[in-house]
XYZ file of N, CA and C in Angstrom:
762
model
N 0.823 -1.206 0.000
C 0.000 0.000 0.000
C 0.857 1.257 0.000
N 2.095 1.286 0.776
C 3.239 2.172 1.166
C 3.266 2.387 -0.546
N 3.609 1.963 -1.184
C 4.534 2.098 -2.477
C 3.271 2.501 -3.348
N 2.070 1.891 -3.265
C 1.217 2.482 -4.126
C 0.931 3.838 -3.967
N 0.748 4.257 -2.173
C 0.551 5.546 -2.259
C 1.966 6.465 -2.751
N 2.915 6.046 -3.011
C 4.054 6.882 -3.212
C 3.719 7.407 -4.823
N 3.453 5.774 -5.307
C 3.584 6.118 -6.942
C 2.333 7.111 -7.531
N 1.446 7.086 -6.907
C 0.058 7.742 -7.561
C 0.380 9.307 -6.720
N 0.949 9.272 -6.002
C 1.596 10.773 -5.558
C 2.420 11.533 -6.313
N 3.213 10.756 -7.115
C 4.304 11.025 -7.890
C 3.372 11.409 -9.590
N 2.489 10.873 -9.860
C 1.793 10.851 -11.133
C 1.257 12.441 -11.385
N 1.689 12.546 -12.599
C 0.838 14.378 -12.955
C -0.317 13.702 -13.510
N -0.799 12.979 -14.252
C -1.405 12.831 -15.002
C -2.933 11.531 -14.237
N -3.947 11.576 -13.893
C -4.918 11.302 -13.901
C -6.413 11.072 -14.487
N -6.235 9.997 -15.234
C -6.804 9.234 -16.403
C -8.004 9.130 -15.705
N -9.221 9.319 -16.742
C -10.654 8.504 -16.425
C -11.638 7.819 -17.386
N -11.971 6.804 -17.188
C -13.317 6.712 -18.239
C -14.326 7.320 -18.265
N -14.906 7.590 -18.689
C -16.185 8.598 -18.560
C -17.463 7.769 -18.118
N -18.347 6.948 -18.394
C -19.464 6.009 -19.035
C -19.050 4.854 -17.512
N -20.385 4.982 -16.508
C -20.161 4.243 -15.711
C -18.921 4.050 -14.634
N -17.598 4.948 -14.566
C -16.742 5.281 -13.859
C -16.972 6.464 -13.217
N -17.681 7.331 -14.033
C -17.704 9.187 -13.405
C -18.879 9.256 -13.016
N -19.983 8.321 -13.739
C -21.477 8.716 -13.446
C -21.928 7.602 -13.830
N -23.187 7.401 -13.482
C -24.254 6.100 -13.635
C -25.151 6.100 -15.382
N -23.931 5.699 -16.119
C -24.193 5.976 -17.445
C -25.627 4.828 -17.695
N -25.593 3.648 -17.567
C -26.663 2.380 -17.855
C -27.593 2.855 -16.984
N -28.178 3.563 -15.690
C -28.737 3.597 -15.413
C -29.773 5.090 -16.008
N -28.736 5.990 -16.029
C -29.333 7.120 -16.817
C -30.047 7.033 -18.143
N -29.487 6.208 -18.731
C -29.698 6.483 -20.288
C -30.999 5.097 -20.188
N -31.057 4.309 -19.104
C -32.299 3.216 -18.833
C -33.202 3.987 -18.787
N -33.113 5.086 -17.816
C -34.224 5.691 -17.289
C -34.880 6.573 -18.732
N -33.796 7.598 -19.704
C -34.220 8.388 -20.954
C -34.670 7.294 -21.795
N -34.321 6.213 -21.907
C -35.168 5.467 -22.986
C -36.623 4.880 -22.574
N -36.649 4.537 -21.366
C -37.808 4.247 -20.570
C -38.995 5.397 -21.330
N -38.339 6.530 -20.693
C -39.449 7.666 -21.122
C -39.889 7.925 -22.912
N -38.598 7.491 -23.643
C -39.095 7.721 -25.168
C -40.073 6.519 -25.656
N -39.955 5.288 -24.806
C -40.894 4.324 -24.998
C -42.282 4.610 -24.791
N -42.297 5.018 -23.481
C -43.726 5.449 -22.843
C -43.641 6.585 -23.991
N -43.036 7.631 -24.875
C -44.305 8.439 -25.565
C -44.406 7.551 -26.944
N -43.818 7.009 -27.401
C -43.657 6.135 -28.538
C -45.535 5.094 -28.300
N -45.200 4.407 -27.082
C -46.532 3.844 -26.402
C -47.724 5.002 -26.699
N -47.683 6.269 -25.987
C -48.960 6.397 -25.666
C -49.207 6.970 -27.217
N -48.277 7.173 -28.385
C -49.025 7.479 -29.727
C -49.073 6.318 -30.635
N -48.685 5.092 -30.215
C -48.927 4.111 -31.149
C -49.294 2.952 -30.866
N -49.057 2.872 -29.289
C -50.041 1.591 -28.774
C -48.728 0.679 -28.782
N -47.122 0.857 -28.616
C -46.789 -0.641 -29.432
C -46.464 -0.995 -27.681
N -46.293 -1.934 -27.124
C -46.220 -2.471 -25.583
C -44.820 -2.106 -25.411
N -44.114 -1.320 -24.111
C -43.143 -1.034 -24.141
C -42.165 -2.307 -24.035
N -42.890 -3.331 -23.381
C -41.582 -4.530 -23.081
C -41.468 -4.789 -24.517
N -42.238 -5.124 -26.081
C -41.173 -5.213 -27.141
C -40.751 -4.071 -27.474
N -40.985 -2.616 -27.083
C -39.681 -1.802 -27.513
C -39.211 -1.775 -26.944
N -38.636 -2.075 -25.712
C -37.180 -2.804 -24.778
C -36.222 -3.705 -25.729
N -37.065 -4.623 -25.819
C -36.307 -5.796 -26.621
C -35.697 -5.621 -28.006
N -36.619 -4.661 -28.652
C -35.974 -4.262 -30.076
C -34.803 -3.227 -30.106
N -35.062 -1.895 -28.430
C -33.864 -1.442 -28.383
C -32.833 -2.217 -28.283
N -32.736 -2.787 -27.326
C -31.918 -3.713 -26.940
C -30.538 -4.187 -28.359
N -31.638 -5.052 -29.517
C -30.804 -5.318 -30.475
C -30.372 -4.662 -31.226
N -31.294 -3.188 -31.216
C -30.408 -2.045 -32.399
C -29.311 -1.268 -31.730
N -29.505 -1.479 -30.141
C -28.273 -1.052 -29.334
C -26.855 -1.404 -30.162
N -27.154 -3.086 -29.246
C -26.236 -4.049 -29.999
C -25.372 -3.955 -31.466
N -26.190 -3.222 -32.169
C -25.769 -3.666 -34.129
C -25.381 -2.095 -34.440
N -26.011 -1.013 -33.527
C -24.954 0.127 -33.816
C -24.249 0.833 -32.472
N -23.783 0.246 -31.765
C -23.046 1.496 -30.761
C -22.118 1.147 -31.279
N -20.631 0.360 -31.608
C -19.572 0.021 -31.632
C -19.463 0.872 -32.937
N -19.921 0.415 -33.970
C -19.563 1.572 -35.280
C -19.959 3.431 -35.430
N -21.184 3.672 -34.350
C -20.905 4.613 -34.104
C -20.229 5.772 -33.389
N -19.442 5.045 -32.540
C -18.567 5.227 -31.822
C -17.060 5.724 -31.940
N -17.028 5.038 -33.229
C -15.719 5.480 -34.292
C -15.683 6.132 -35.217
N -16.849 6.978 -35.264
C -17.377 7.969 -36.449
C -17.495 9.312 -35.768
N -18.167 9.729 -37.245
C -17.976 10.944 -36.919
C -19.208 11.737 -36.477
N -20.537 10.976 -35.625
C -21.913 11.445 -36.147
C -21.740 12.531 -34.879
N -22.777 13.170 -34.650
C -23.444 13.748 -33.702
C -24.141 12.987 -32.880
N -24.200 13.341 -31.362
C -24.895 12.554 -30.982
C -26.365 12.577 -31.275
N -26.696 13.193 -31.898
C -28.738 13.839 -31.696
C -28.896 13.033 -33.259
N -27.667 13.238 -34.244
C -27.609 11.812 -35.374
C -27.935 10.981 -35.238
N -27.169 10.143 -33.997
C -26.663 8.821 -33.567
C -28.124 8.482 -33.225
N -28.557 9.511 -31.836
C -30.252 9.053 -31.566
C -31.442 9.224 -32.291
N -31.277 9.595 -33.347
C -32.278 9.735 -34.358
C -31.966 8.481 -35.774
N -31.007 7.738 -35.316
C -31.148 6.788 -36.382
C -31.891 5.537 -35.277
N -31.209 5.477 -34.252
C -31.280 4.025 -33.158
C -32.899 4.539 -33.292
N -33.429 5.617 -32.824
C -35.386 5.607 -33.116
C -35.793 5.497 -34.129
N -34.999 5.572 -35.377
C -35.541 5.339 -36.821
C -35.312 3.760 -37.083
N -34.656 3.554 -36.097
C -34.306 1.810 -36.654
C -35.534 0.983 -35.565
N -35.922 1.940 -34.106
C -37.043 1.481 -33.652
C -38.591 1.397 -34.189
N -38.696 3.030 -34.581
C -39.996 2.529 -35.422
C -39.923 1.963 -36.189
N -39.148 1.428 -36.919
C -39.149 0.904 -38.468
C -39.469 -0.366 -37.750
N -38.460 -0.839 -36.870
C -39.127 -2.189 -36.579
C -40.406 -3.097 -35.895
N -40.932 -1.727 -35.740
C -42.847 -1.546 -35.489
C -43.553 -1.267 -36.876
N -42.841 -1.092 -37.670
C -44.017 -0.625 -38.819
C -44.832 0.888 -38.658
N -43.446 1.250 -38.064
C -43.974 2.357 -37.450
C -43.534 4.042 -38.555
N -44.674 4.809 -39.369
C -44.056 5.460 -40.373
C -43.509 6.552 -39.322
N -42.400 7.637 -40.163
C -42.325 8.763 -38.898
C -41.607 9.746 -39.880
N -40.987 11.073 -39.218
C -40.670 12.217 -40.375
C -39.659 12.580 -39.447
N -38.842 13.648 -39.490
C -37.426 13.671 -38.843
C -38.439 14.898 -38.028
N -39.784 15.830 -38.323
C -39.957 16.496 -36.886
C -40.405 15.722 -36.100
N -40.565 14.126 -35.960
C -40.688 12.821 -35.018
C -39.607 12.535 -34.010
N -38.757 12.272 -34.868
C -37.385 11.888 -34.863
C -36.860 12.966 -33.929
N -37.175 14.549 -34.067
C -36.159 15.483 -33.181
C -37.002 15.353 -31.911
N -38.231 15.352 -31.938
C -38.965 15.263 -30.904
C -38.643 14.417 -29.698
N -38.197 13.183 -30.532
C -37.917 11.680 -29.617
C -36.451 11.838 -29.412
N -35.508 12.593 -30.170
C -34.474 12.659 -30.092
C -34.166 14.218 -28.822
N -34.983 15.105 -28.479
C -35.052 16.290 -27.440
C -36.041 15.349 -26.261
N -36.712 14.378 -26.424
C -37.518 13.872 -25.050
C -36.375 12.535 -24.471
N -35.487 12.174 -25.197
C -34.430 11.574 -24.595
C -33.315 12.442 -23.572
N -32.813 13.387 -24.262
C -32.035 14.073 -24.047
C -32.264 15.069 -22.972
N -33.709 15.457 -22.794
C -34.608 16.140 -21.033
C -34.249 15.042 -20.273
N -34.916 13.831 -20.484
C -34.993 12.832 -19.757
C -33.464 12.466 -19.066
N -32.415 12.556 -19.778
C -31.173 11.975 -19.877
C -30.827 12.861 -18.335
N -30.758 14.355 -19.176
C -30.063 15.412 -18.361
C -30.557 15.713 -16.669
N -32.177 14.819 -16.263
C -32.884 14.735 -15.571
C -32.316 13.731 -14.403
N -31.683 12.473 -15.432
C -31.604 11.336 -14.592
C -29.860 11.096 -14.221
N -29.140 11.894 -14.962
C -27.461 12.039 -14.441
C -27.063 13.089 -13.412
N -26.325 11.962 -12.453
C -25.727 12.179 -11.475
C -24.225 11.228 -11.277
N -23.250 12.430 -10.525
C -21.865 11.683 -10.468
C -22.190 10.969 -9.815
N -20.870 10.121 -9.645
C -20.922 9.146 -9.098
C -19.639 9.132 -7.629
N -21.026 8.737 -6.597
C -19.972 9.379 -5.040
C -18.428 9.783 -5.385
N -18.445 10.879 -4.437
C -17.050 11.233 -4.932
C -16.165 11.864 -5.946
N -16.970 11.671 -6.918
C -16.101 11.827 -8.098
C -15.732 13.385 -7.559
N -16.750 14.187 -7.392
C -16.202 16.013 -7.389
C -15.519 15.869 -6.667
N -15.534 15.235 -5.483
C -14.004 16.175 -4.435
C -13.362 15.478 -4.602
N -12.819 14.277 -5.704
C -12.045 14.092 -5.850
C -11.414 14.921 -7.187
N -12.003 15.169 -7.803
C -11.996 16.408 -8.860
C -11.086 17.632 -8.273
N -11.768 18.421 -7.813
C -11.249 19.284 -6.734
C -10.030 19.261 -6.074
N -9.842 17.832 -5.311
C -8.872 17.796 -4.863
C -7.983 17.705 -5.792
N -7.643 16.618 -6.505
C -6.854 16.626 -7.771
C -6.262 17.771 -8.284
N -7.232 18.962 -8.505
C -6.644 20.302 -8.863
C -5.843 21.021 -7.778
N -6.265 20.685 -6.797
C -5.726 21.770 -5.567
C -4.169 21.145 -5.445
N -4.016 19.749 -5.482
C -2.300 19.824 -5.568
C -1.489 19.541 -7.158
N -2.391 20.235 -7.980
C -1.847 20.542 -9.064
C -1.429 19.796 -10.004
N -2.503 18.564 -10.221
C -2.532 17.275 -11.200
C -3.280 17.766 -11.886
N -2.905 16.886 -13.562
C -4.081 16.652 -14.526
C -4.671 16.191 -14.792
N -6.381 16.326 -15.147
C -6.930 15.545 -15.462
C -7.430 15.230 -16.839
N -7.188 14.074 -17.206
C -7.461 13.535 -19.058
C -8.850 12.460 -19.104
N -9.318 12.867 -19.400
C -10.856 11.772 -19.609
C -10.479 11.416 -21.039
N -10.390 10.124 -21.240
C -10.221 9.133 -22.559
C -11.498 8.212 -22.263
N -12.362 8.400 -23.126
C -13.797 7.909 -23.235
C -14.069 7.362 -24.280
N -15.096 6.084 -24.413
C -15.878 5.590 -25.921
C -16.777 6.744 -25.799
N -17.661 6.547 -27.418
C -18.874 7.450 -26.999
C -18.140 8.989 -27.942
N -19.558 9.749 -28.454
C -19.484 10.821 -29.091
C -18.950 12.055 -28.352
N -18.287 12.737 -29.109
C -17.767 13.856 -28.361
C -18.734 14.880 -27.682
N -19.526 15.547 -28.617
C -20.757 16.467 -28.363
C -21.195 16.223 -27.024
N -21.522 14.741 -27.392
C -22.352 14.130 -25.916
C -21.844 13.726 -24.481
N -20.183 13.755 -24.952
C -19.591 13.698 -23.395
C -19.092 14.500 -22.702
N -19.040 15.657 -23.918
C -18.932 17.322 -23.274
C -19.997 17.780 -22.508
N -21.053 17.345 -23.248
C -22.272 18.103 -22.367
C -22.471 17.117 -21.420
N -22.177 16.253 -21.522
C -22.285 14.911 -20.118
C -21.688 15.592 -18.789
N -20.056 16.077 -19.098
C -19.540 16.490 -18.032
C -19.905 17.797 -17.647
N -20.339 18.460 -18.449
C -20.811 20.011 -18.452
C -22.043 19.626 -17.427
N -22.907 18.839 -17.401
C -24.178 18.068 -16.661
C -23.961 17.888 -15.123
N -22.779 17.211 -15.034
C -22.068 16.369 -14.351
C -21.349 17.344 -13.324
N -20.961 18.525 -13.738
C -20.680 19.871 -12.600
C -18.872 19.576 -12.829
N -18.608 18.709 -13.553
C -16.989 17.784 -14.202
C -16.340 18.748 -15.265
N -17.143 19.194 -16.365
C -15.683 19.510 -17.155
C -14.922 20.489 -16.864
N -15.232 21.564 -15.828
C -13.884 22.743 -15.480
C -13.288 22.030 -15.120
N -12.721 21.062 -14.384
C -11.544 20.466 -13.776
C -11.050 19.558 -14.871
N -11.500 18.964 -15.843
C -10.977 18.531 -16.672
C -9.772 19.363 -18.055
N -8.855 19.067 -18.002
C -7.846 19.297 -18.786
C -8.013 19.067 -20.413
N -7.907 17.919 -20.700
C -8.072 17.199 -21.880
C -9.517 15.965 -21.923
N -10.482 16.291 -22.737
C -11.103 15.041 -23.177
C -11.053 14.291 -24.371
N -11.134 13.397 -24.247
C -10.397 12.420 -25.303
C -11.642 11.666 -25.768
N -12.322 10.820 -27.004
C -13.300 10.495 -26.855
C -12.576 9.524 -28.371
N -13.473 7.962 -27.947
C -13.127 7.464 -29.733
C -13.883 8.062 -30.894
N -14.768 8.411 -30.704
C -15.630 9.293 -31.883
C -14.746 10.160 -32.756
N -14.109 10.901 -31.899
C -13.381 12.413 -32.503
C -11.938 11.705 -33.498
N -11.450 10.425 -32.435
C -10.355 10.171 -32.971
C -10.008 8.879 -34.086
N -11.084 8.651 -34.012
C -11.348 7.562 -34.985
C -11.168 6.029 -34.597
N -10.642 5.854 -33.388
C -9.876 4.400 -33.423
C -10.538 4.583 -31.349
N -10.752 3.045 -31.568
C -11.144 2.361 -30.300
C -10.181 2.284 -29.466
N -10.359 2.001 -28.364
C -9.651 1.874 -26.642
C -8.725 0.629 -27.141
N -9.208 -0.232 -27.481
C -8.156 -1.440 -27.594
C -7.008 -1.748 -29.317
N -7.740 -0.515 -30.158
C -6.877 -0.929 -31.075
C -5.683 0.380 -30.885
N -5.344 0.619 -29.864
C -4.422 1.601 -29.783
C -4.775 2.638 -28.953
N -5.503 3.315 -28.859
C -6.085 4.638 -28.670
C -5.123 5.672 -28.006
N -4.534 4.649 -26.559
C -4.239 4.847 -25.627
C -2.723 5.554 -26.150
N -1.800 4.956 -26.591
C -0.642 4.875 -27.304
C -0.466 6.258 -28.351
N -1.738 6.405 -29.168
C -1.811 7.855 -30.013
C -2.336 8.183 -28.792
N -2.774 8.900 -27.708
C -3.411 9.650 -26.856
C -1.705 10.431 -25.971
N -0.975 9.525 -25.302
C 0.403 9.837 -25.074
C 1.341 10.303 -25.797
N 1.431 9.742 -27.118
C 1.937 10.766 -28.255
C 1.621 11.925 -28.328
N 0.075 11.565 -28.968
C -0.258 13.413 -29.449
C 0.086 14.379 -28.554
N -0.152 14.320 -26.931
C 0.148 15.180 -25.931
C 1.009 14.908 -25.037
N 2.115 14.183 -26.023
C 3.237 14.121 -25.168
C 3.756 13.881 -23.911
N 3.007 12.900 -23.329
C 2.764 12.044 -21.619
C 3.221 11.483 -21.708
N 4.075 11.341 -20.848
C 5.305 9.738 -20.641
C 4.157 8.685 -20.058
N 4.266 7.611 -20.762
C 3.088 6.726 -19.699
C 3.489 6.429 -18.375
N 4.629 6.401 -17.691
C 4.440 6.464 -16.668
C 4.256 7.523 -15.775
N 3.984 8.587 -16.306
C 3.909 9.537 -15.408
C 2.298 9.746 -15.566
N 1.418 8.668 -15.801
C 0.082 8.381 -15.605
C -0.396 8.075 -15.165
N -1.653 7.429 -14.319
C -2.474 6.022 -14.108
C -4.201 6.641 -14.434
N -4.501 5.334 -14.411
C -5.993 5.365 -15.561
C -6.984 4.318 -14.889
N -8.125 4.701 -14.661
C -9.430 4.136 -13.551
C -10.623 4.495 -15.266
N -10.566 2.891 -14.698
C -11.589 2.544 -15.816
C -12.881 1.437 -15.034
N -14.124 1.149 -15.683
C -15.055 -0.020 -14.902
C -14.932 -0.974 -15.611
N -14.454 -1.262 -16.781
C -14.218 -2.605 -18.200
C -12.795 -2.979 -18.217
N -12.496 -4.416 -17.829
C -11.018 -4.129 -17.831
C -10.413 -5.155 -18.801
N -11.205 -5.533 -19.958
C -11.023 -5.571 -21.352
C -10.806 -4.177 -22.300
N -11.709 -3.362 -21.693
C -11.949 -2.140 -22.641
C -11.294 -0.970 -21.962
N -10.581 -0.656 -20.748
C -9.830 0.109 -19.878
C -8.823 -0.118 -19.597
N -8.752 -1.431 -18.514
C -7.677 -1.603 -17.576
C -6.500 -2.309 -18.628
N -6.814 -3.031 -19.555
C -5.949 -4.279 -20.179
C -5.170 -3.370 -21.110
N -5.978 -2.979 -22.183
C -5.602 -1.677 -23.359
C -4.423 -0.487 -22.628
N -5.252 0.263 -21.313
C -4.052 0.989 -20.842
C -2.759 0.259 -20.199
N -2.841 -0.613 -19.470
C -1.503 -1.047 -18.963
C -0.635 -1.759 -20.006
N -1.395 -2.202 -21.740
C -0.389 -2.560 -22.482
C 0.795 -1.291 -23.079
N -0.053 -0.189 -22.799
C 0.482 1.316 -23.236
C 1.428 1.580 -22.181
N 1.471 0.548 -21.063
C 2.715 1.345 -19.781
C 2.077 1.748 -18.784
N 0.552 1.973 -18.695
C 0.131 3.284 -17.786
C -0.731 2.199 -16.785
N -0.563 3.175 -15.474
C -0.652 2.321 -14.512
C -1.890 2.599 -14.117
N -2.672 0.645 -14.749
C -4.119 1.154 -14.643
C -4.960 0.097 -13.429
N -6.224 1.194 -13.315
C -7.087 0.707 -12.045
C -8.158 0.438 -12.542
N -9.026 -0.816 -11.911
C -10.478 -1.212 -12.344
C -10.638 -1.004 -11.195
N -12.227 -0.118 -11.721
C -13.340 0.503 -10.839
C -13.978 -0.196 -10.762
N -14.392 -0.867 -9.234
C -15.241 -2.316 -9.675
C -16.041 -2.082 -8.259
N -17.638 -1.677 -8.125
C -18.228 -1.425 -6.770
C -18.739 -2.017 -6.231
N -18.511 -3.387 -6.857
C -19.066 -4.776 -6.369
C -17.754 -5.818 -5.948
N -17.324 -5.475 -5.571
C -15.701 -6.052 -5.277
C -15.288 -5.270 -4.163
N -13.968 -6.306 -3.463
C -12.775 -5.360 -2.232
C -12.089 -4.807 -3.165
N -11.520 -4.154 -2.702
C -10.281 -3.499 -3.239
C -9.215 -4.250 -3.304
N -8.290 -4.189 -4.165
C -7.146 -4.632 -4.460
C -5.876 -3.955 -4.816
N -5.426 -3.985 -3.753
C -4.068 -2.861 -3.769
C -2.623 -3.213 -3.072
N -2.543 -4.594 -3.600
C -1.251 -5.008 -3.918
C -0.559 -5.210 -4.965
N 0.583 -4.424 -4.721
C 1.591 -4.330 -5.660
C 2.821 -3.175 -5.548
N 2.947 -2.970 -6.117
C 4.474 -2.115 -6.496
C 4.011 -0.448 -6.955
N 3.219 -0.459 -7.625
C 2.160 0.475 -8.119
C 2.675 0.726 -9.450
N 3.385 -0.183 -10.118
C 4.062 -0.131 -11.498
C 2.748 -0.690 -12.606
N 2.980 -0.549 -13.945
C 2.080 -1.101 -14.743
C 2.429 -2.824 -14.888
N 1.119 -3.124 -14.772
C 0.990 -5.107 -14.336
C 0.886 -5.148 -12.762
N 0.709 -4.635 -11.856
C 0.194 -4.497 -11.136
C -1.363 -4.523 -10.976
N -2.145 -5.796 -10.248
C -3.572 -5.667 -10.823
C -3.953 -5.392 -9.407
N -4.747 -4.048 -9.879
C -5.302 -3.367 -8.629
C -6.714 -2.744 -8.938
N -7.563 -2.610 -8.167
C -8.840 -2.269 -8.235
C -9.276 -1.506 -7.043
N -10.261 -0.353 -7.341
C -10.866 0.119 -6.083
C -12.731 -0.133 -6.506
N -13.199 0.168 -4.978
C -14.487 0.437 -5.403
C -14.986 1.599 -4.833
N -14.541 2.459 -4.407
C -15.149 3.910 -5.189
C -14.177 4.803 -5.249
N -14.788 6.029 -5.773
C -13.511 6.911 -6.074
C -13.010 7.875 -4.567
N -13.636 7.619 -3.535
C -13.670 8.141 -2.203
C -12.127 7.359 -1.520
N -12.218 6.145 -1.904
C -11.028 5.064 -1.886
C -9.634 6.075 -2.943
N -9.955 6.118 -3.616
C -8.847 6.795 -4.517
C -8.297 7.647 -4.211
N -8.997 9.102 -3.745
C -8.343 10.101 -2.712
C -7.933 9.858 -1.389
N -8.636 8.786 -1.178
C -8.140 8.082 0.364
C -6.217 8.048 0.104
N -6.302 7.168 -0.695
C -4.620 6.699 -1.416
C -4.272 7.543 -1.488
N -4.480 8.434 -2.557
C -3.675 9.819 -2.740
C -3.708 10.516 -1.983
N -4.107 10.608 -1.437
C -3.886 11.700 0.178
C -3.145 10.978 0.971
N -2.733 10.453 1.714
C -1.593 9.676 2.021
C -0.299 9.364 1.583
N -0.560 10.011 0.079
C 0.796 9.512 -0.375
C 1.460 10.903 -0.715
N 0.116 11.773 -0.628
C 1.187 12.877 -0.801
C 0.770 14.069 0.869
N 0.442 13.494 2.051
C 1.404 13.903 2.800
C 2.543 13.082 3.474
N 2.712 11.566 3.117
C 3.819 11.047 3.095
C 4.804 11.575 2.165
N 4.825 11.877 1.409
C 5.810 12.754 0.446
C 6.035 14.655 1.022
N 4.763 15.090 1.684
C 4.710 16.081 2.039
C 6.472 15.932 3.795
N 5.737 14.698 4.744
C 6.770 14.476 5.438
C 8.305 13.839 5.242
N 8.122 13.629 4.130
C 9.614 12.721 3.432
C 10.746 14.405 3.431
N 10.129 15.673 3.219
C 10.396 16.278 2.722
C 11.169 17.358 3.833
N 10.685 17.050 5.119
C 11.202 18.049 6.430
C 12.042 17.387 6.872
């Protein structure tokens, strides 16, 4: 624990995922689709449990490719409802489409909230003069105004998103992300909740990464080097560490 708090004391750089690490992304966006069903329901009668199920599969067949493009997000949600009514037999016109695409997006902004902690750890982060880099899946537009939502993006430094940059978390991302802005990977570490799609991808890049896991102990043995497999479950735990390690560094110093 000694050595972990040393190394994450020593780090300028403080990595995040956005989507389920910063805020309750599956539960928010449950709750905005919930509501576009119920008006979808009360003008066409179709039963919301099969438009669950049909979201469900057009989820499935476009998030990953839109993700690496270049759409908008209010695009993105106006095709996934064009691919819903269609699969009702349902006719519709794009002033449908913006309608269902602005009653998601109330709904959305209604039902997001951080996730414990995250601000004062935000906060704190700034006050001893770290950076913060959010490297996110997911459209840019929409994770700006996510954090803008979220009371998050002034403290954020750099956001990073695969949309903008063309290429996914695991086919590199991480690797052009340290380049372009010139970050030594070790002078990083990176808290992700997927640790196929976070934790694995960043620590092949060097950077010393953490799975956010709130159904789990914590795991915080090691060296605090990259391959080190460590996990917290919340981010209250995280400033716990870092605060310790940097007034142990604060007393190393008298």
């Amino acid at each position: 624990m000694d050595s972990l708090q040393t190394s994450f004391a020593a780090k300028s750089w403080f990595g995040f995922d956005l989507d389920d690490t910063l805020h309750e992304f599956r539960k928010a966006s449950g709750i905005a689709s919930l509501v576009v069903f119920e008006a979808i329901y009360l003008q066409h009668r179709v039963p919301i449990s099969l438009l669950q199920q049909s979201y469900s599969s057009i989820l499935a067949q476009m998030t990953a490719n839109a993700f690496a493009c270049g759409k908008t997000s209010t695009a993105y949600r106006k095709e996934r409802f064009t691919a819903l009514l269609q699969a009702h037999h349902i006719s519709t016109n794009d002033d449908h489409l913006e309608n269902l695409a602005a009653i998601y997006k109330r709904a959305l902004s209604a039902a997001l909230e951080p996730k414990p902690g995250a601000l004062a750890l935000f906060q704190y982060l700034k006050r001893i003069g770290k950076r913060i880099i959010i490297i996110t899946e997911g459209l840019r537009d929409a994770q700006e105004w996510t954090l803008e939502q979220l009371g998050l993006a002034q403290y954020v430094d750099i956001l990073i998103t695969t949309n903008e940059m063309g290429l996914a978390k695991v086919d590199g991302l991480f690797e052009k992300v340290l380049q372009r802005y010139n970050i030594k990977a070790e002078d990083m570490v990176y808290i992700g909740d997927n640790e196929k799609r976070d934790v694995m991808p960043a620590a092949e890049a060097g950077i010393l990464s953490i799975l956010y896991d709130e159904k789990s102990d914590c795991q915080l043995e090691g060296n605090g080097r990259p391959g080190s497999r460590l996990s917290i479950n919340s981010l209250a735990k995280l400033e716990y560490i870092l605060r310790m390690g940097i007034d142990a560094a604060g007393k190393g110093e008298h």
